[in-house]
Amino acid sequence: MIDFGIDKLALIGAVALIVIGPERLPKVARTVGVLLGKAQRYVSQVQAEVNRSIELEELKKMKTGLETAASDVETAVYQNLDEVKQAGDGFHDGDHSLADGSTSSHHTPYTPYGGGYTPPRKNWRLKKATMPMWYKQQNGVRRHVQSGAARVARFRPPGAGPR
């Protein structure tokens, strides 16, 4: 950027005062200030855009690196899984030989529990309250459904007959 010292700014101000005149100098100074502010904002926007594009490039590089690492891990897992399957195929072919060459004398296939379990049926008429009964009684929370007439009759003062 251009480097202006105090002496250069004073010289520019004196020349502007002589050339422009004292009447129009404040308007010109204000206009120059507004234009300089717009230029600074534009430069900062361009700089922010450049920074965002650089960060985006870095993120894309990181993404491709992670994708390649994930694919490498996936291929390694599948290779190990294939090796285990190949080793297991020889075990399940009927010879019942273990990996160390010995034979298993007791081989029972896995059968899931087939006892016909059914979860206990919940009584839908009994609902567990989320608020304790003592709290409802203390705070006057209604526990039973009442019609409007029954509520009026319940809270009518004694001695006042039906209306």
Short mmCIF file of N, CA and C in Angstrom, two decimals:
data_model
loop_
_atom_site.label_atom_id
_atom_site.label_comp_id
_atom_site.label_asym_id
_atom_site.label_seq_id
_atom_site.Cartn_x
_atom_site.Cartn_y
_atom_site.Cartn_z
N MET A 1 0.84 -1.17 0.00
CA MET A 1 0.00 0.00 0.00
C MET A 1 0.89 1.23 0.00
N ILE A 2 0.32 2.34 -0.37
CA ILE A 2 1.08 3.60 -0.44
C ILE A 2 1.31 4.09 0.98
N ASP A 3 2.54 4.50 1.25
CA ASP A 3 2.90 4.95 2.59
C ASP A 3 2.90 6.47 2.63
N PHE A 4 1.96 7.04 3.40
CA PHE A 4 1.89 8.49 3.55
C PHE A 4 2.32 8.83 4.97
N GLY A 5 3.21 9.78 5.07
CA GLY A 5 3.62 10.29 6.37
C GLY A 5 2.83 11.53 6.70
N ILE A 6 3.08 12.08 7.90
CA ILE A 6 2.37 13.29 8.34
C ILE A 6 2.74 14.47 7.44
N ASP A 7 4.01 14.55 7.09
CA ASP A 7 4.44 15.68 6.26
C ASP A 7 3.82 15.65 4.87
N LYS A 8 3.68 14.45 4.29
CA LYS A 8 3.07 14.35 2.96
C LYS A 8 1.57 14.68 3.03
N LEU A 9 0.89 14.21 4.08
CA LEU A 9 -0.53 14.53 4.22
C LEU A 9 -0.74 16.03 4.42
N ALA A 10 0.12 16.68 5.17
CA ALA A 10 0.00 18.13 5.37
C ALA A 10 0.22 18.87 4.05
N LEU A 11 1.18 18.44 3.24
CA LEU A 11 1.43 19.07 1.95
C LEU A 11 0.23 18.89 1.01
N ILE A 12 -0.36 17.68 0.99
CA ILE A 12 -1.54 17.43 0.15
C ILE A 12 -2.71 18.28 0.62
N GLY A 13 -2.90 18.42 1.95
CA GLY A 13 -3.98 19.25 2.48
C GLY A 13 -3.81 20.71 2.12
N ALA A 14 -2.58 21.22 2.18
CA ALA A 14 -2.34 22.62 1.83
C ALA A 14 -2.60 22.87 0.35
N VAL A 15 -2.15 21.97 -0.51
CA VAL A 15 -2.39 22.14 -1.94
C VAL A 15 -3.88 22.04 -2.23
N ALA A 16 -4.60 21.11 -1.59
CA ALA A 16 -6.04 20.98 -1.80
C ALA A 16 -6.76 22.23 -1.33
N LEU A 17 -6.33 22.86 -0.22
CA LEU A 17 -6.96 24.08 0.28
C LEU A 17 -6.78 25.22 -0.72
N ILE A 18 -5.62 25.29 -1.34
CA ILE A 18 -5.37 26.35 -2.30
C ILE A 18 -6.14 26.09 -3.60
N VAL A 19 -6.09 24.85 -4.11
CA VAL A 19 -6.70 24.55 -5.41
C VAL A 19 -8.22 24.52 -5.30
N ILE A 20 -8.78 23.83 -4.33
CA ILE A 20 -10.23 23.64 -4.25
C ILE A 20 -10.90 24.84 -3.59
N GLY A 21 -10.29 25.37 -2.61
CA GLY A 21 -10.87 26.51 -1.91
C GLY A 21 -11.50 26.06 -0.61
N PRO A 22 -11.62 26.98 0.34
CA PRO A 22 -12.14 26.63 1.67
C PRO A 22 -13.63 26.31 1.68
N GLU A 23 -14.40 26.74 0.68
CA GLU A 23 -15.84 26.48 0.69
C GLU A 23 -16.14 25.04 0.30
N ARG A 24 -15.46 24.54 -0.71
CA ARG A 24 -15.77 23.19 -1.20
C ARG A 24 -14.89 22.10 -0.59
N LEU A 25 -13.89 22.46 0.20
CA LEU A 25 -12.97 21.47 0.76
C LEU A 25 -13.67 20.46 1.68
N PRO A 26 -14.61 20.85 2.56
CA PRO A 26 -15.27 19.84 3.41
C PRO A 26 -16.06 18.81 2.59
N LYS A 27 -16.76 19.26 1.54
CA LYS A 27 -17.52 18.32 0.70
C LYS A 27 -16.59 17.35 -0.01
N VAL A 28 -15.50 17.86 -0.53
CA VAL A 28 -14.55 17.01 -1.24
C VAL A 28 -13.90 16.01 -0.28
N ALA A 29 -13.56 16.49 0.92
CA ALA A 29 -12.95 15.60 1.91
C ALA A 29 -13.94 14.49 2.31
N ARG A 30 -15.21 14.85 2.47
CA ARG A 30 -16.23 13.86 2.82
C ARG A 30 -16.38 12.83 1.70
N THR A 31 -16.40 13.29 0.44
CA THR A 31 -16.53 12.40 -0.71
C THR A 31 -15.32 11.47 -0.80
N VAL A 32 -14.14 12.02 -0.58
CA VAL A 32 -12.93 11.19 -0.63
C VAL A 32 -12.96 10.15 0.49
N GLY A 33 -13.43 10.54 1.66
CA GLY A 33 -13.53 9.59 2.77
C GLY A 33 -14.50 8.47 2.47
N VAL A 34 -15.66 8.80 1.86
CA VAL A 34 -16.65 7.78 1.50
C VAL A 34 -16.07 6.83 0.46
N LEU A 35 -15.38 7.38 -0.54
CA LEU A 35 -14.79 6.54 -1.58
C LEU A 35 -13.70 5.63 -1.01
N LEU A 36 -12.90 6.16 -0.09
CA LEU A 36 -11.87 5.33 0.53
C LEU A 36 -12.49 4.21 1.37
N GLY A 37 -13.58 4.50 2.06
CA GLY A 37 -14.28 3.47 2.85
C GLY A 37 -14.82 2.37 1.95
N LYS A 38 -15.42 2.77 0.81
CA LYS A 38 -15.94 1.77 -0.13
C LYS A 38 -14.81 0.91 -0.68
N ALA A 39 -13.68 1.55 -0.99
CA ALA A 39 -12.53 0.81 -1.52
C ALA A 39 -12.01 -0.19 -0.48
N GLN A 40 -11.94 0.23 0.78
CA GLN A 40 -11.48 -0.68 1.84
C GLN A 40 -12.43 -1.85 2.02
N ARG A 41 -13.73 -1.59 1.98
CA ARG A 41 -14.71 -2.68 2.10
C ARG A 41 -14.59 -3.65 0.94
N TYR A 42 -14.39 -3.13 -0.27
CA TYR A 42 -14.25 -3.99 -1.44
C TYR A 42 -13.00 -4.85 -1.31
N VAL A 43 -11.90 -4.27 -0.88
CA VAL A 43 -10.67 -5.03 -0.71
C VAL A 43 -10.83 -6.10 0.36
N SER A 44 -11.51 -5.78 1.44
CA SER A 44 -11.71 -6.78 2.51
C SER A 44 -12.63 -7.90 2.02
N GLN A 45 -13.64 -7.59 1.19
CA GLN A 45 -14.50 -8.63 0.64
C GLN A 45 -13.73 -9.55 -0.29
N VAL A 46 -12.88 -8.97 -1.12
CA VAL A 46 -12.07 -9.78 -2.02
C VAL A 46 -11.12 -10.67 -1.23
N GLN A 47 -10.53 -10.11 -0.19
CA GLN A 47 -9.62 -10.88 0.64
C GLN A 47 -10.35 -12.02 1.35
N ALA A 48 -11.56 -11.78 1.84
CA ALA A 48 -12.34 -12.82 2.50
C ALA A 48 -12.71 -13.91 1.50
N GLU A 49 -13.05 -13.52 0.28
CA GLU A 49 -13.40 -14.51 -0.75
C GLU A 49 -12.20 -15.39 -1.09
N VAL A 50 -11.03 -14.78 -1.19
CA VAL A 50 -9.82 -15.55 -1.46
C VAL A 50 -9.54 -16.52 -0.31
N ASN A 51 -9.69 -16.06 0.92
CA ASN A 51 -9.47 -16.93 2.08
C ASN A 51 -10.45 -18.09 2.08
N ARG A 52 -11.73 -17.82 1.75
CA ARG A 52 -12.73 -18.89 1.70
C ARG A 52 -12.39 -19.91 0.62
N SER A 53 -11.93 -19.43 -0.52
CA SER A 53 -11.59 -20.38 -1.59
C SER A 53 -10.38 -21.22 -1.20
N ILE A 54 -9.42 -20.63 -0.50
CA ILE A 54 -8.26 -21.40 -0.04
C ILE A 54 -8.70 -22.45 0.96
N GLU A 55 -9.57 -22.07 1.91
CA GLU A 55 -10.07 -23.04 2.89
C GLU A 55 -10.88 -24.15 2.22
N LEU A 56 -11.64 -23.79 1.20
CA LEU A 56 -12.41 -24.78 0.47
C LEU A 56 -11.50 -25.77 -0.23
N GLU A 57 -10.42 -25.28 -0.82
CA GLU A 57 -9.45 -26.17 -1.46
C GLU A 57 -8.84 -27.12 -0.44
N GLU A 58 -8.50 -26.59 0.74
CA GLU A 58 -7.91 -27.44 1.78
C GLU A 58 -8.91 -28.49 2.24
N LEU A 59 -10.17 -28.10 2.38
CA LEU A 59 -11.19 -29.06 2.81
C LEU A 59 -11.39 -30.15 1.75
N LYS A 60 -11.34 -29.76 0.48
CA LYS A 60 -11.48 -30.77 -0.58
C LYS A 60 -10.32 -31.75 -0.55
N LYS A 61 -9.11 -31.24 -0.32
CA LYS A 61 -7.96 -32.13 -0.21
C LYS A 61 -8.11 -33.07 0.97
N MET A 62 -8.57 -32.53 2.11
CA MET A 62 -8.75 -33.35 3.30
C MET A 62 -9.83 -34.40 3.06
N LYS A 63 -10.89 -34.02 2.34
CA LYS A 63 -11.98 -34.95 2.05
C LYS A 63 -11.48 -36.10 1.19
N THR A 64 -10.72 -35.78 0.15
CA THR A 64 -10.21 -36.86 -0.70
C THR A 64 -9.26 -37.75 0.08
N GLY A 65 -8.46 -37.17 0.97
CA GLY A 65 -7.57 -37.98 1.80
C GLY A 65 -8.34 -38.92 2.71
N LEU A 66 -9.42 -38.41 3.32
CA LEU A 66 -10.24 -39.25 4.20
C LEU A 66 -10.96 -40.34 3.41
N GLU A 67 -11.42 -39.99 2.20
CA GLU A 67 -12.11 -41.00 1.38
C GLU A 67 -11.16 -42.12 0.98
N THR A 68 -9.93 -41.77 0.61
CA THR A 68 -8.97 -42.81 0.25
C THR A 68 -8.61 -43.67 1.47
N ALA A 69 -8.47 -43.02 2.64
CA ALA A 69 -8.17 -43.79 3.84
C ALA A 69 -9.32 -44.73 4.18
N ALA A 70 -10.57 -44.25 4.03
CA ALA A 70 -11.73 -45.09 4.32
C ALA A 70 -11.81 -46.25 3.34
N SER A 71 -11.52 -46.01 2.08
CA SER A 71 -11.57 -47.11 1.11
C SER A 71 -10.45 -48.12 1.39
N ASP A 72 -9.28 -47.63 1.82
CA ASP A 72 -8.19 -48.55 2.18
C ASP A 72 -8.59 -49.43 3.37
N VAL A 73 -9.22 -48.82 4.37
CA VAL A 73 -9.67 -49.58 5.54
C VAL A 73 -10.73 -50.59 5.12
N GLU A 74 -11.63 -50.18 4.23
CA GLU A 74 -12.69 -51.08 3.77
C GLU A 74 -12.12 -52.28 3.04
N THR A 75 -11.16 -52.04 2.16
CA THR A 75 -10.57 -53.17 1.44
C THR A 75 -9.80 -54.08 2.39
N ALA A 76 -9.12 -53.50 3.38
CA ALA A 76 -8.40 -54.33 4.35
C ALA A 76 -9.37 -55.19 5.16
N VAL A 77 -10.50 -54.61 5.55
CA VAL A 77 -11.50 -55.36 6.33
C VAL A 77 -12.07 -56.49 5.48
N TYR A 78 -12.39 -56.20 4.22
CA TYR A 78 -12.95 -57.25 3.37
C TYR A 78 -11.93 -58.35 3.08
N GLN A 79 -10.65 -57.98 2.95
CA GLN A 79 -9.63 -59.00 2.75
C GLN A 79 -9.52 -59.90 3.97
N ASN A 80 -9.51 -59.29 5.16
CA ASN A 80 -9.45 -60.09 6.38
C ASN A 80 -10.69 -60.96 6.54
N LEU A 81 -11.83 -60.42 6.17
CA LEU A 81 -13.07 -61.18 6.27
C LEU A 81 -13.04 -62.38 5.31
N ASP A 82 -12.52 -62.16 4.11
CA ASP A 82 -12.40 -63.28 3.16
C ASP A 82 -11.45 -64.36 3.69
N GLU A 83 -10.35 -63.91 4.31
CA GLU A 83 -9.41 -64.89 4.88
C GLU A 83 -10.08 -65.70 5.99
N VAL A 84 -10.86 -65.04 6.83
CA VAL A 84 -11.55 -65.74 7.92
C VAL A 84 -12.59 -66.69 7.35
N LYS A 85 -13.30 -66.27 6.30
CA LYS A 85 -14.29 -67.15 5.69
C LYS A 85 -13.63 -68.39 5.09
N GLN A 86 -12.50 -68.18 4.42
CA GLN A 86 -11.80 -69.32 3.84
C GLN A 86 -11.30 -70.27 4.92
N ALA A 87 -10.82 -69.72 6.02
CA ALA A 87 -10.37 -70.58 7.12
C ALA A 87 -11.57 -71.27 7.76
N GLY A 88 -12.71 -70.59 7.83
CA GLY A 88 -13.90 -71.17 8.43
C GLY A 88 -14.57 -72.19 7.55
N ASP A 89 -14.42 -72.09 6.21
CA ASP A 89 -15.05 -73.05 5.31
C ASP A 89 -14.46 -74.44 5.51
N GLY A 90 -13.19 -74.52 5.75
CA GLY A 90 -12.57 -75.82 6.01
C GLY A 90 -13.05 -76.41 7.33
N PHE A 91 -13.42 -75.59 8.27
CA PHE A 91 -13.88 -76.06 9.58
C PHE A 91 -15.31 -76.59 9.51
N HIS A 92 -16.14 -75.98 8.70
CA HIS A 92 -17.55 -76.35 8.65
C HIS A 92 -17.89 -77.36 7.56
N ASP A 93 -16.91 -77.93 6.90
CA ASP A 93 -17.19 -78.88 5.83
C ASP A 93 -17.59 -80.25 6.33
N GLY A 94 -17.58 -80.48 7.60
CA GLY A 94 -18.03 -81.76 8.12
C GLY A 94 -16.92 -82.53 8.80
N ASP A 95 -15.68 -82.11 8.66
CA ASP A 95 -14.61 -82.87 9.30
C ASP A 95 -14.41 -82.43 10.75
N HIS A 96 -14.97 -81.30 11.14
CA HIS A 96 -14.91 -80.79 12.51
C HIS A 96 -13.47 -80.68 13.01
N SER A 97 -12.54 -80.41 12.15
CA SER A 97 -11.17 -80.26 12.60
C SER A 97 -10.94 -78.82 12.98
N LEU A 98 -10.30 -78.63 14.09
CA LEU A 98 -10.02 -77.29 14.56
C LEU A 98 -8.78 -76.77 13.87
N ALA A 99 -8.43 -75.52 14.13
CA ALA A 99 -7.30 -74.90 13.46
C ALA A 99 -5.98 -75.57 13.86
N ASP A 100 -5.90 -76.15 15.08
CA ASP A 100 -4.65 -76.78 15.50
C ASP A 100 -4.57 -78.25 15.08
N GLY A 101 -5.55 -78.72 14.36
CA GLY A 101 -5.51 -80.09 13.85
C GLY A 101 -6.30 -81.07 14.69
N SER A 102 -6.72 -80.70 15.87
CA SER A 102 -7.50 -81.63 16.69
C SER A 102 -8.95 -81.62 16.23
N THR A 103 -9.69 -82.61 16.63
CA THR A 103 -11.09 -82.70 16.23
C THR A 103 -11.96 -82.41 17.43
N SER A 104 -13.10 -81.82 17.15
CA SER A 104 -14.01 -81.52 18.25
C SER A 104 -14.93 -82.72 18.46
N SER A 105 -15.05 -83.13 19.70
CA SER A 105 -15.87 -84.29 20.00
C SER A 105 -17.33 -83.89 20.25
N HIS A 106 -17.55 -82.68 20.60
CA HIS A 106 -18.90 -82.25 20.94
C HIS A 106 -19.23 -81.04 20.07
N HIS A 107 -20.08 -81.22 19.07
CA HIS A 107 -20.46 -80.12 18.19
C HIS A 107 -21.98 -80.04 18.15
N THR A 108 -22.52 -78.97 18.75
CA THR A 108 -23.97 -78.76 18.69
C THR A 108 -24.20 -77.47 17.92
N PRO A 109 -25.02 -77.53 16.90
CA PRO A 109 -25.28 -76.32 16.13
C PRO A 109 -26.08 -75.32 16.97
N TYR A 110 -25.89 -74.08 16.67
CA TYR A 110 -26.58 -73.01 17.40
C TYR A 110 -28.04 -72.96 16.95
N THR A 111 -28.91 -73.04 17.89
CA THR A 111 -30.33 -72.87 17.59
C THR A 111 -30.86 -71.77 18.50
N PRO A 112 -31.46 -70.77 17.95
CA PRO A 112 -31.99 -69.71 18.80
C PRO A 112 -33.14 -70.22 19.64
N TYR A 113 -33.37 -69.54 20.74
CA TYR A 113 -34.42 -69.94 21.66
C TYR A 113 -35.75 -69.86 20.96
N GLY A 114 -36.42 -70.97 20.83
CA GLY A 114 -37.70 -71.00 20.13
C GLY A 114 -38.82 -71.37 21.07
N GLY A 115 -38.78 -70.91 22.29
CA GLY A 115 -39.78 -71.27 23.28
C GLY A 115 -41.10 -70.56 23.09
N GLY A 116 -41.22 -69.77 22.07
CA GLY A 116 -42.48 -69.08 21.83
C GLY A 116 -42.74 -68.00 22.87
N TYR A 117 -41.76 -67.24 23.21
CA TYR A 117 -41.90 -66.19 24.22
C TYR A 117 -42.81 -65.10 23.71
N THR A 118 -43.76 -64.75 24.50
CA THR A 118 -44.60 -63.59 24.21
C THR A 118 -44.51 -62.66 25.39
N PRO A 119 -44.32 -61.40 25.14
CA PRO A 119 -44.21 -60.47 26.27
C PRO A 119 -45.52 -60.42 27.03
N PRO A 120 -45.46 -60.14 28.31
CA PRO A 120 -46.70 -60.09 29.09
C PRO A 120 -47.59 -58.97 28.59
N ARG A 121 -48.88 -59.27 28.52
CA ARG A 121 -49.82 -58.28 28.02
C ARG A 121 -50.10 -57.26 29.10
N LYS A 122 -50.00 -56.03 28.70
CA LYS A 122 -50.21 -54.98 29.68
C LYS A 122 -51.70 -54.69 29.79
N ASN A 123 -52.12 -54.44 30.98
CA ASN A 123 -53.51 -54.08 31.21
C ASN A 123 -53.67 -52.61 30.83
N TRP A 124 -54.34 -52.36 29.75
CA TRP A 124 -54.43 -51.00 29.26
C TRP A 124 -55.34 -50.14 30.11
N ARG A 125 -56.12 -50.76 30.96
CA ARG A 125 -56.99 -49.98 31.84
C ARG A 125 -56.21 -49.35 32.99
N LEU A 126 -55.13 -50.00 33.39
CA LEU A 126 -54.32 -49.46 34.47
C LEU A 126 -53.20 -48.63 33.88
N LYS A 127 -53.25 -47.35 34.13
CA LYS A 127 -52.20 -46.49 33.63
C LYS A 127 -51.38 -46.00 34.81
N LYS A 128 -50.10 -45.99 34.62
CA LYS A 128 -49.23 -45.48 35.66
C LYS A 128 -49.23 -43.97 35.56
N ALA A 129 -49.46 -43.33 36.68
CA ALA A 129 -49.50 -41.88 36.70
C ALA A 129 -48.09 -41.33 36.71
N THR A 130 -47.91 -40.24 36.02
CA THR A 130 -46.59 -39.62 36.03
C THR A 130 -46.41 -38.72 37.23
N MET A 131 -47.53 -38.22 37.78
CA MET A 131 -47.45 -37.40 38.99
C MET A 131 -47.98 -38.22 40.16
N PRO A 132 -47.33 -38.13 41.30
CA PRO A 132 -47.83 -38.87 42.46
C PRO A 132 -49.18 -38.33 42.91
N MET A 133 -49.94 -39.20 43.53
CA MET A 133 -51.30 -38.85 43.97
C MET A 133 -51.28 -37.73 44.99
N TRP A 134 -50.30 -37.73 45.91
CA TRP A 134 -50.26 -36.68 46.93
C TRP A 134 -50.03 -35.32 46.30
N TYR A 135 -49.28 -35.26 45.19
CA TYR A 135 -49.04 -33.99 44.52
C TYR A 135 -50.32 -33.48 43.86
N LYS A 136 -51.06 -34.41 43.26
CA LYS A 136 -52.32 -34.02 42.63
C LYS A 136 -53.30 -33.49 43.67
N GLN A 137 -53.38 -34.18 44.81
CA GLN A 137 -54.31 -33.74 45.85
C GLN A 137 -53.91 -32.39 46.42
N GLN A 138 -52.61 -32.18 46.61
CA GLN A 138 -52.13 -30.95 47.21
C GLN A 138 -52.36 -29.76 46.28
N ASN A 139 -52.20 -29.96 44.99
CA ASN A 139 -52.29 -28.85 44.05
C ASN A 139 -53.64 -28.77 43.35
N GLY A 140 -54.56 -29.64 43.70
CA GLY A 140 -55.90 -29.56 43.15
C GLY A 140 -55.99 -30.00 41.71
N VAL A 141 -55.16 -30.94 41.29
CA VAL A 141 -55.23 -31.45 39.93
C VAL A 141 -56.38 -32.44 39.85
N ARG A 142 -57.23 -32.28 38.82
CA ARG A 142 -58.37 -33.18 38.69
C ARG A 142 -57.88 -34.58 38.39
N ARG A 143 -58.46 -35.55 39.08
CA ARG A 143 -58.08 -36.94 38.87
C ARG A 143 -59.16 -37.72 38.17
N HIS A 144 -60.38 -37.22 38.19
CA HIS A 144 -61.50 -37.93 37.58
C HIS A 144 -62.23 -36.97 36.66
N VAL A 145 -62.87 -37.51 35.66
CA VAL A 145 -63.63 -36.69 34.73
C VAL A 145 -64.98 -36.38 35.36
N GLN A 146 -65.34 -35.10 35.32
CA GLN A 146 -66.63 -34.68 35.84
C GLN A 146 -67.30 -33.78 34.81
N SER A 147 -68.59 -33.83 34.77
CA SER A 147 -69.31 -32.92 33.90
C SER A 147 -69.30 -31.53 34.51
N GLY A 148 -69.65 -30.56 33.70
CA GLY A 148 -69.67 -29.18 34.19
C GLY A 148 -70.68 -29.00 35.31
N ALA A 149 -71.85 -29.63 35.19
CA ALA A 149 -72.87 -29.48 36.23
C ALA A 149 -72.40 -30.12 37.54
N ALA A 150 -71.72 -31.25 37.46
CA ALA A 150 -71.23 -31.91 38.67
C ALA A 150 -70.16 -31.05 39.35
N ARG A 151 -69.33 -30.37 38.55
CA ARG A 151 -68.31 -29.50 39.13
C ARG A 151 -68.94 -28.31 39.83
N VAL A 152 -69.97 -27.73 39.19
CA VAL A 152 -70.66 -26.59 39.81
C VAL A 152 -71.30 -27.03 41.11
N ALA A 153 -71.94 -28.19 41.10
CA ALA A 153 -72.58 -28.68 42.31
C ALA A 153 -71.56 -28.99 43.39
N ARG A 154 -70.41 -29.44 43.01
CA ARG A 154 -69.38 -29.81 43.99
C ARG A 154 -68.83 -28.58 44.69
N PHE A 155 -68.65 -27.50 43.96
CA PHE A 155 -68.04 -26.33 44.54
C PHE A 155 -69.06 -25.26 44.95
N ARG A 156 -70.35 -25.59 44.94
CA ARG A 156 -71.39 -24.65 45.39
C ARG A 156 -71.31 -24.53 46.91
N PRO A 157 -71.39 -23.35 47.41
CA PRO A 157 -71.34 -23.19 48.86
C PRO A 157 -72.53 -23.88 49.54
N PRO A 158 -72.30 -24.40 50.75
CA PRO A 158 -73.39 -25.08 51.44
C PRO A 158 -74.56 -24.13 51.74
N GLY A 159 -75.74 -24.64 51.62
CA GLY A 159 -76.95 -23.85 51.90
C GLY A 159 -77.51 -23.19 50.66
N ALA A 160 -76.71 -23.04 49.63
CA ALA A 160 -77.23 -22.46 48.39
C ALA A 160 -77.83 -23.59 47.60
N GLY A 161 -79.10 -23.54 47.38
CA GLY A 161 -79.82 -24.60 46.68
C GLY A 161 -79.52 -24.59 45.20
N PRO A 162 -80.08 -25.55 44.50
CA PRO A 162 -79.86 -25.61 43.05
C PRO A 162 -80.52 -24.43 42.37
N ARG A 163 -79.94 -23.98 41.34
CA ARG A 163 -80.47 -22.81 40.61
C ARG A 163 -81.26 -23.23 39.43
#
